[in-house]
Coordinates of N, CA and C in Angstrom, one line a residue:
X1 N 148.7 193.1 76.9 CA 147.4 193.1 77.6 C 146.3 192.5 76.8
X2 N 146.1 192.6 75.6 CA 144.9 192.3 74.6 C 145.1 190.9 74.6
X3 N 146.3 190.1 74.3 CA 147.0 188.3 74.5 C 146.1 188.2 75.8
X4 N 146.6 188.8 76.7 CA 146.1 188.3 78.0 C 144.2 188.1 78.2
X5 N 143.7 189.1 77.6 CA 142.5 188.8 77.4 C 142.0 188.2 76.5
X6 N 142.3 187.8 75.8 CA 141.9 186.7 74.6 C 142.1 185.6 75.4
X7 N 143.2 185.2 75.9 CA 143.3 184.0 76.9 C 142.3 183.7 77.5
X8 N 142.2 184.3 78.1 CA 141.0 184.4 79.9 C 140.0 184.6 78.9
X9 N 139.5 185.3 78.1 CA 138.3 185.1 77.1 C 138.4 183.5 76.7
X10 N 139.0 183.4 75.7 CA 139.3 181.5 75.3 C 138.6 181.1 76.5
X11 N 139.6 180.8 77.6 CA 139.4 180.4 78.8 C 137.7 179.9 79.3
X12 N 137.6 180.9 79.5 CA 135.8 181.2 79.9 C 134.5 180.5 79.0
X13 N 135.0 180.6 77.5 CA 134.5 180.4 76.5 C 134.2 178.8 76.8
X14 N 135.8 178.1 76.3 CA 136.1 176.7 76.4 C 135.3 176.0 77.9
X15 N 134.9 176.8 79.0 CA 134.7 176.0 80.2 C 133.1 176.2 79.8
X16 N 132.4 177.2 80.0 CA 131.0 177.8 79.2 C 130.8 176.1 78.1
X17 N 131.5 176.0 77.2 CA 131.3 175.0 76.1 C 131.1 173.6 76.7
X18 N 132.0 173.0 77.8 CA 132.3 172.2 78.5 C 131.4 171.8 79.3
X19 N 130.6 172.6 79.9 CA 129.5 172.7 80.6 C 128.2 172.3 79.8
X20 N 127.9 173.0 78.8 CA 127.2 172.7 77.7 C 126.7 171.4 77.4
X21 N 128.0 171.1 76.7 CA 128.1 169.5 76.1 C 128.0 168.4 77.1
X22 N 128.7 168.9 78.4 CA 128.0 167.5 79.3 C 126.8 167.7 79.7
X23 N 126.2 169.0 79.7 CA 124.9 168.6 80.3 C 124.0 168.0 79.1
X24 N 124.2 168.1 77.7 CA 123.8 167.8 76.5 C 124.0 166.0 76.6
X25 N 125.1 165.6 76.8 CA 125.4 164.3 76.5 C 125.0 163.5 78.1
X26 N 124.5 164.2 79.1 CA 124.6 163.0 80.5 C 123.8 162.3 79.9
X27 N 124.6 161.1 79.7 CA 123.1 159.7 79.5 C 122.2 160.0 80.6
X28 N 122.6 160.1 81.8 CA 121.5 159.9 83.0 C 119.9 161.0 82.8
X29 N 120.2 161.8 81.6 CA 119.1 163.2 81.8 C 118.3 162.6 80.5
X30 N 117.4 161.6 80.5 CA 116.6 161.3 79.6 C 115.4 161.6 79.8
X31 N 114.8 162.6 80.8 CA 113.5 162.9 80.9 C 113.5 164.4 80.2
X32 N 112.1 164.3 79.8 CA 111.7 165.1 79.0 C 111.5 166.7 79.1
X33 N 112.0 167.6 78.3 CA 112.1 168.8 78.7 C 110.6 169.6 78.6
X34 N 110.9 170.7 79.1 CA 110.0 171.6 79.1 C 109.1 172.2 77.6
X35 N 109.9 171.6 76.6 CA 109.8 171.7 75.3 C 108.7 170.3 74.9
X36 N 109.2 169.4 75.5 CA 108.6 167.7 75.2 C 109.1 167.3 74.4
X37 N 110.3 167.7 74.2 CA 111.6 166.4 74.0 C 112.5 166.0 74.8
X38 N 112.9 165.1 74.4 CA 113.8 164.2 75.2 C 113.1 163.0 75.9
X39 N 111.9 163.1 76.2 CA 111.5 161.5 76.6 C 111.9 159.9 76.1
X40 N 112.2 158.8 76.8 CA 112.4 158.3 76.2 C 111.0 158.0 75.1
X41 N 111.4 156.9 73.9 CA 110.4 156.6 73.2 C 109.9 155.2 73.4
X42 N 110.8 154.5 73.5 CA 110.0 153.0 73.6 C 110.9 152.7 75.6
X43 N 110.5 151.4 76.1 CA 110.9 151.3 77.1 C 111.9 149.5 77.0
X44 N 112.5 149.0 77.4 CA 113.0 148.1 77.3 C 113.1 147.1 78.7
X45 N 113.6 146.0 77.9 CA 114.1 144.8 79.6 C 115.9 145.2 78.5
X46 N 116.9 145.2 79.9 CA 117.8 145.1 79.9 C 118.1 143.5 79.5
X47 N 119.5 143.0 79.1 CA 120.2 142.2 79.3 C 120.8 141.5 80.6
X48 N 120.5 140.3 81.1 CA 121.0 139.9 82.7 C 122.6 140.3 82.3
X49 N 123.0 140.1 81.0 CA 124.7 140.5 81.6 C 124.7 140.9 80.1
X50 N 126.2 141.9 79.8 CA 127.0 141.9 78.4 C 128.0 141.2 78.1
X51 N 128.0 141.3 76.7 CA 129.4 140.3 76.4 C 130.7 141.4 76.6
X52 N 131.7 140.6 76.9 CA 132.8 142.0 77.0 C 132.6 143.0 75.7
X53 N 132.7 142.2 74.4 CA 132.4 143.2 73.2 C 131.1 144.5 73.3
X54 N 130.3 144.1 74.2 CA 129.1 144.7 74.1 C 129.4 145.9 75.6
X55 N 130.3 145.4 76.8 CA 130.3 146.5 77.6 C 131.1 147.1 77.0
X56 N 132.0 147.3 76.3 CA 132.4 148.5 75.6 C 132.0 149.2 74.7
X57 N 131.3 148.6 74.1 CA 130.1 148.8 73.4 C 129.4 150.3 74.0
X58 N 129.4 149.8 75.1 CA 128.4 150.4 76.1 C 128.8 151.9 76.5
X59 N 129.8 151.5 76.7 CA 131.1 152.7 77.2 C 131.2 153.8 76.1
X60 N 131.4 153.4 74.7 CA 131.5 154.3 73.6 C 130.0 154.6 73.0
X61 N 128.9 153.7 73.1 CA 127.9 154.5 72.9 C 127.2 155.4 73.7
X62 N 127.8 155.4 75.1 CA 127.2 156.5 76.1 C 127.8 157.7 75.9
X63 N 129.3 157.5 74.9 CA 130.3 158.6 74.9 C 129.6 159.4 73.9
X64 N 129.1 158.6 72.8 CA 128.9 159.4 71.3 C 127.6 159.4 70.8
X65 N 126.4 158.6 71.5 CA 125.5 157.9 71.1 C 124.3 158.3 71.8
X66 N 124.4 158.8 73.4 CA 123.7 158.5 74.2 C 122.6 159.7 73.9
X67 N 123.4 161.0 73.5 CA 123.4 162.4 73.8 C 121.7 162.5 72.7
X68 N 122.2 161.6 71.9 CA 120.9 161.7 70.9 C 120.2 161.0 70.9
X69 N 120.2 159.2 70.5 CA 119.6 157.9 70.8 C 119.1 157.7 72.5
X70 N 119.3 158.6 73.2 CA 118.8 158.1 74.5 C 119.5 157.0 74.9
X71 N 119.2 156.7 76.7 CA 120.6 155.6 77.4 C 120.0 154.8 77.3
X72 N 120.8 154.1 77.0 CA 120.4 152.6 76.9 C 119.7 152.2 75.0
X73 N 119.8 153.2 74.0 CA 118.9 153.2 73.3 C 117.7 153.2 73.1
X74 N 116.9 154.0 73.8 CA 115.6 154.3 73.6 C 115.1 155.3 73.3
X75 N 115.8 155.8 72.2 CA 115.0 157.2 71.3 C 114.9 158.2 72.2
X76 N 114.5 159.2 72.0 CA 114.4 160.2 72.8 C 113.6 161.2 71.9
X77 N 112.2 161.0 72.6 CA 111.3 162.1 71.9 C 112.0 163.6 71.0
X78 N 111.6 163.7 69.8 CA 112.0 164.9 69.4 C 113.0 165.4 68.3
X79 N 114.0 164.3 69.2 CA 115.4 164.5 68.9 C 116.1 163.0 67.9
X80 N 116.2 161.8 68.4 CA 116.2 160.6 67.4 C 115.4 159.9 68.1
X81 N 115.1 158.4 66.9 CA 115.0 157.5 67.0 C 115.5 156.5 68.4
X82 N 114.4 155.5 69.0 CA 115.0 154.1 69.3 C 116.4 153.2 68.9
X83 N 117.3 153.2 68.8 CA 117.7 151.7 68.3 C 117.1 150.3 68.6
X84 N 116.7 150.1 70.0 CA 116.2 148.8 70.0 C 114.5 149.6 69.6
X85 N 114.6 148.3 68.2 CA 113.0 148.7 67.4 C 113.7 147.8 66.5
X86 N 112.0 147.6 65.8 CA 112.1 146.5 64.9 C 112.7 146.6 63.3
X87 N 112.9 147.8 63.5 CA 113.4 148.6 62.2 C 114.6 148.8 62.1
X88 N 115.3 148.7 63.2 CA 116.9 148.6 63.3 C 117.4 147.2 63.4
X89 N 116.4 145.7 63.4 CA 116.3 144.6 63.3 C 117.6 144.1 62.3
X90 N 118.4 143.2 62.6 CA 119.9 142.8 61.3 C 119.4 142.2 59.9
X91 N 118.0 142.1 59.9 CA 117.4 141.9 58.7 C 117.4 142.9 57.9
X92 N 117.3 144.4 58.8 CA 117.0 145.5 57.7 C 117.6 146.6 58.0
X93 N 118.8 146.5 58.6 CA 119.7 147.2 59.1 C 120.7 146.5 59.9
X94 N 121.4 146.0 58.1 CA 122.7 145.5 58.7 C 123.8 145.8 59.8
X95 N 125.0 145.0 60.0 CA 125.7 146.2 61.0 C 126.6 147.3 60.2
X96 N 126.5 146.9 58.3 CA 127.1 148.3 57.8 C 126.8 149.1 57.8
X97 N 124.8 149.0 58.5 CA 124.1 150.7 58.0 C 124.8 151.1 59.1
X98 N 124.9 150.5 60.6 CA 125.7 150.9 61.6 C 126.5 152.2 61.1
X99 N 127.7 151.2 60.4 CA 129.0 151.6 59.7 C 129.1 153.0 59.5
X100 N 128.1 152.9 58.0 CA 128.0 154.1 57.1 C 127.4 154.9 57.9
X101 N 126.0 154.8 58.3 CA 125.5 156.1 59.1 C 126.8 156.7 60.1
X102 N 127.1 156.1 60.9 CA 128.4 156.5 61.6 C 129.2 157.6 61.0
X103 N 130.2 157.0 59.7 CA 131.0 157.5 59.1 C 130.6 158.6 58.2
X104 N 129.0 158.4 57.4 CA 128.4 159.5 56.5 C 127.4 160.3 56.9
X105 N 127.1 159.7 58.0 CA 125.6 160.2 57.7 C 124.4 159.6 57.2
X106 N 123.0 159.8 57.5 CA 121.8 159.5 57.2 C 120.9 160.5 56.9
X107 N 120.5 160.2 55.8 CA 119.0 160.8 55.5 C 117.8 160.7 56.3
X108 N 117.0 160.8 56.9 CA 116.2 161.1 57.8 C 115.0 159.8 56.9
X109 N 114.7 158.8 56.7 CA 113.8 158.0 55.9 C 112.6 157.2 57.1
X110 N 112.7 156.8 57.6 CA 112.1 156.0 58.8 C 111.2 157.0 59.5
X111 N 112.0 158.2 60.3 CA 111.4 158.7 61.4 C 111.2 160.3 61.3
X112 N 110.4 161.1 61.5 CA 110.2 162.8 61.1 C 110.7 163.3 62.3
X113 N 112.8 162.9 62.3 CA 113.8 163.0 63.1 C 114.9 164.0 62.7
X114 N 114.2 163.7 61.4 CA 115.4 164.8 60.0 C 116.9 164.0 59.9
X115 N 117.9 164.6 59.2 CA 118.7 163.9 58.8 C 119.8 163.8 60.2
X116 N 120.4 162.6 59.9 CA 121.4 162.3 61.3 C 123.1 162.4 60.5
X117 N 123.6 163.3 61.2 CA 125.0 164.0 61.1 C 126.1 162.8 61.3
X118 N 127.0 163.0 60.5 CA 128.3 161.9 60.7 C 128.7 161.8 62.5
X119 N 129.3 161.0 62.7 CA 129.7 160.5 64.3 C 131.5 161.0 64.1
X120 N 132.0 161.9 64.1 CA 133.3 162.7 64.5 C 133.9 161.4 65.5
X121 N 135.5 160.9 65.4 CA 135.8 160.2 66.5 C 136.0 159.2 66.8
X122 N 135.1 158.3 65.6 CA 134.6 156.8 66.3 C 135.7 156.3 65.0
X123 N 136.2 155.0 65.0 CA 136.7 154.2 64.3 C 135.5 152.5 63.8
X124 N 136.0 152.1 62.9 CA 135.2 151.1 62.8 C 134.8 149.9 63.8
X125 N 136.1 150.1 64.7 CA 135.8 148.8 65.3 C 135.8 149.2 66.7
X126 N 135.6 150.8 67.0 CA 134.2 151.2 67.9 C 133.3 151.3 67.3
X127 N 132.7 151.4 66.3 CA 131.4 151.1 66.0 C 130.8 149.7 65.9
X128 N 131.8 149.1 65.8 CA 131.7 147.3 66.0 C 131.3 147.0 67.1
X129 N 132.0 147.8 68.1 CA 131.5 147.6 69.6 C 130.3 148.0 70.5
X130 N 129.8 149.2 69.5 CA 128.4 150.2 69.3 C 127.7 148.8 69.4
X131 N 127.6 148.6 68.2 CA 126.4 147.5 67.8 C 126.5 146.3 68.6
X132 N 127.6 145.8 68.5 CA 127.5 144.6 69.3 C 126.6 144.5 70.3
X133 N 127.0 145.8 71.6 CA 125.9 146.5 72.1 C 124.5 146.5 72.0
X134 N 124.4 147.3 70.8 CA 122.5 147.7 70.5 C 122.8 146.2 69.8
X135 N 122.7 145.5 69.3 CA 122.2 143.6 68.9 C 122.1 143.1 70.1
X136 N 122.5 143.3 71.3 CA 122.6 142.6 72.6 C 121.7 143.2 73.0
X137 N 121.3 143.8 73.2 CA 120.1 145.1 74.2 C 118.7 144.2 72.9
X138 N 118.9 144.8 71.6 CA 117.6 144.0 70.8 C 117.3 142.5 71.1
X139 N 118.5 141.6 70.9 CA 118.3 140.5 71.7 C 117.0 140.1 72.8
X140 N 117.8 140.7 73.3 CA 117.0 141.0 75.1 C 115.5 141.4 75.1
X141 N 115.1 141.8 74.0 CA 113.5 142.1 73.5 C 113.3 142.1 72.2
X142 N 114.0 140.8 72.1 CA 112.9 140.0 71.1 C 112.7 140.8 69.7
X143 N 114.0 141.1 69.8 CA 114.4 141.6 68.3 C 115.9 140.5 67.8
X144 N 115.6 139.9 66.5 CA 116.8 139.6 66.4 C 117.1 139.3 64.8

């Protein structure tokens, strides 16, 4: 009897968590909460099209990316930074800072965002596809 309720406990738990994290990660929920975060920060022009590298791009930074950087990368009050900004520019943020922040982590230096946690999940060459992405979106406004 006690197995059986630990299950159906697990059970409950795992769906509770599930619920959680999508409503945490819906790219679509970028307006601002009752707290006054989550807004976006800056606003953008889209791209007329992506390169195939970049709609995949698209696909895995909505999966891993979106929840914090806002859709489409536009910061999200509170919580992170913009990507498209002129500070994430390939002059001063290569695509290895991409890389490393991804794989290590970041110190909080630029923005009073505090420190950004490793990305669990991603491989290099989904984060290749990340960026490709945010370079193509910076593109598109005159970041390059």
């Amino acid at each position: 009897m006690d197995r059986m309720v630990l299950v159906g406990l697990a059970g409950v738990v795992a769906v509770a968590v599930f619920v959680l994290v999508s409503e945490q990660s819906d790219p679509t929920n970028d307006l601002a909460s009752a707290d006054g975060q989550g807004g976006a920060l800056v606003e953008i022009a889209m791209p007329a099209e992506l390169s195939a590298n970049a709609q995949i791009g698209q696909t895995a930074y909505e999966a891993k990316c979106a929840a914090c950087h806002g859709v489409n990368a536009v910061g999200q009050d509170g919580v992170a930074p913009p990507l498209v900004h002129i500070i994430y520019e390939p002059s001063h943020h290569g695509d290895e800072a991409f890389q490393r922040a991804v794989a290590m982590g970041v110190r909080g230096h630029h923005w009073p965002f505090g420190n950004m946690p490793a990305v669990e999940g991603l491989t290099r060459g989904d984060v290749a596809m990340i960026v490709a992405y945010i370079r193509e979106l910076q593109q598109a406004n005159g970041i390059n």
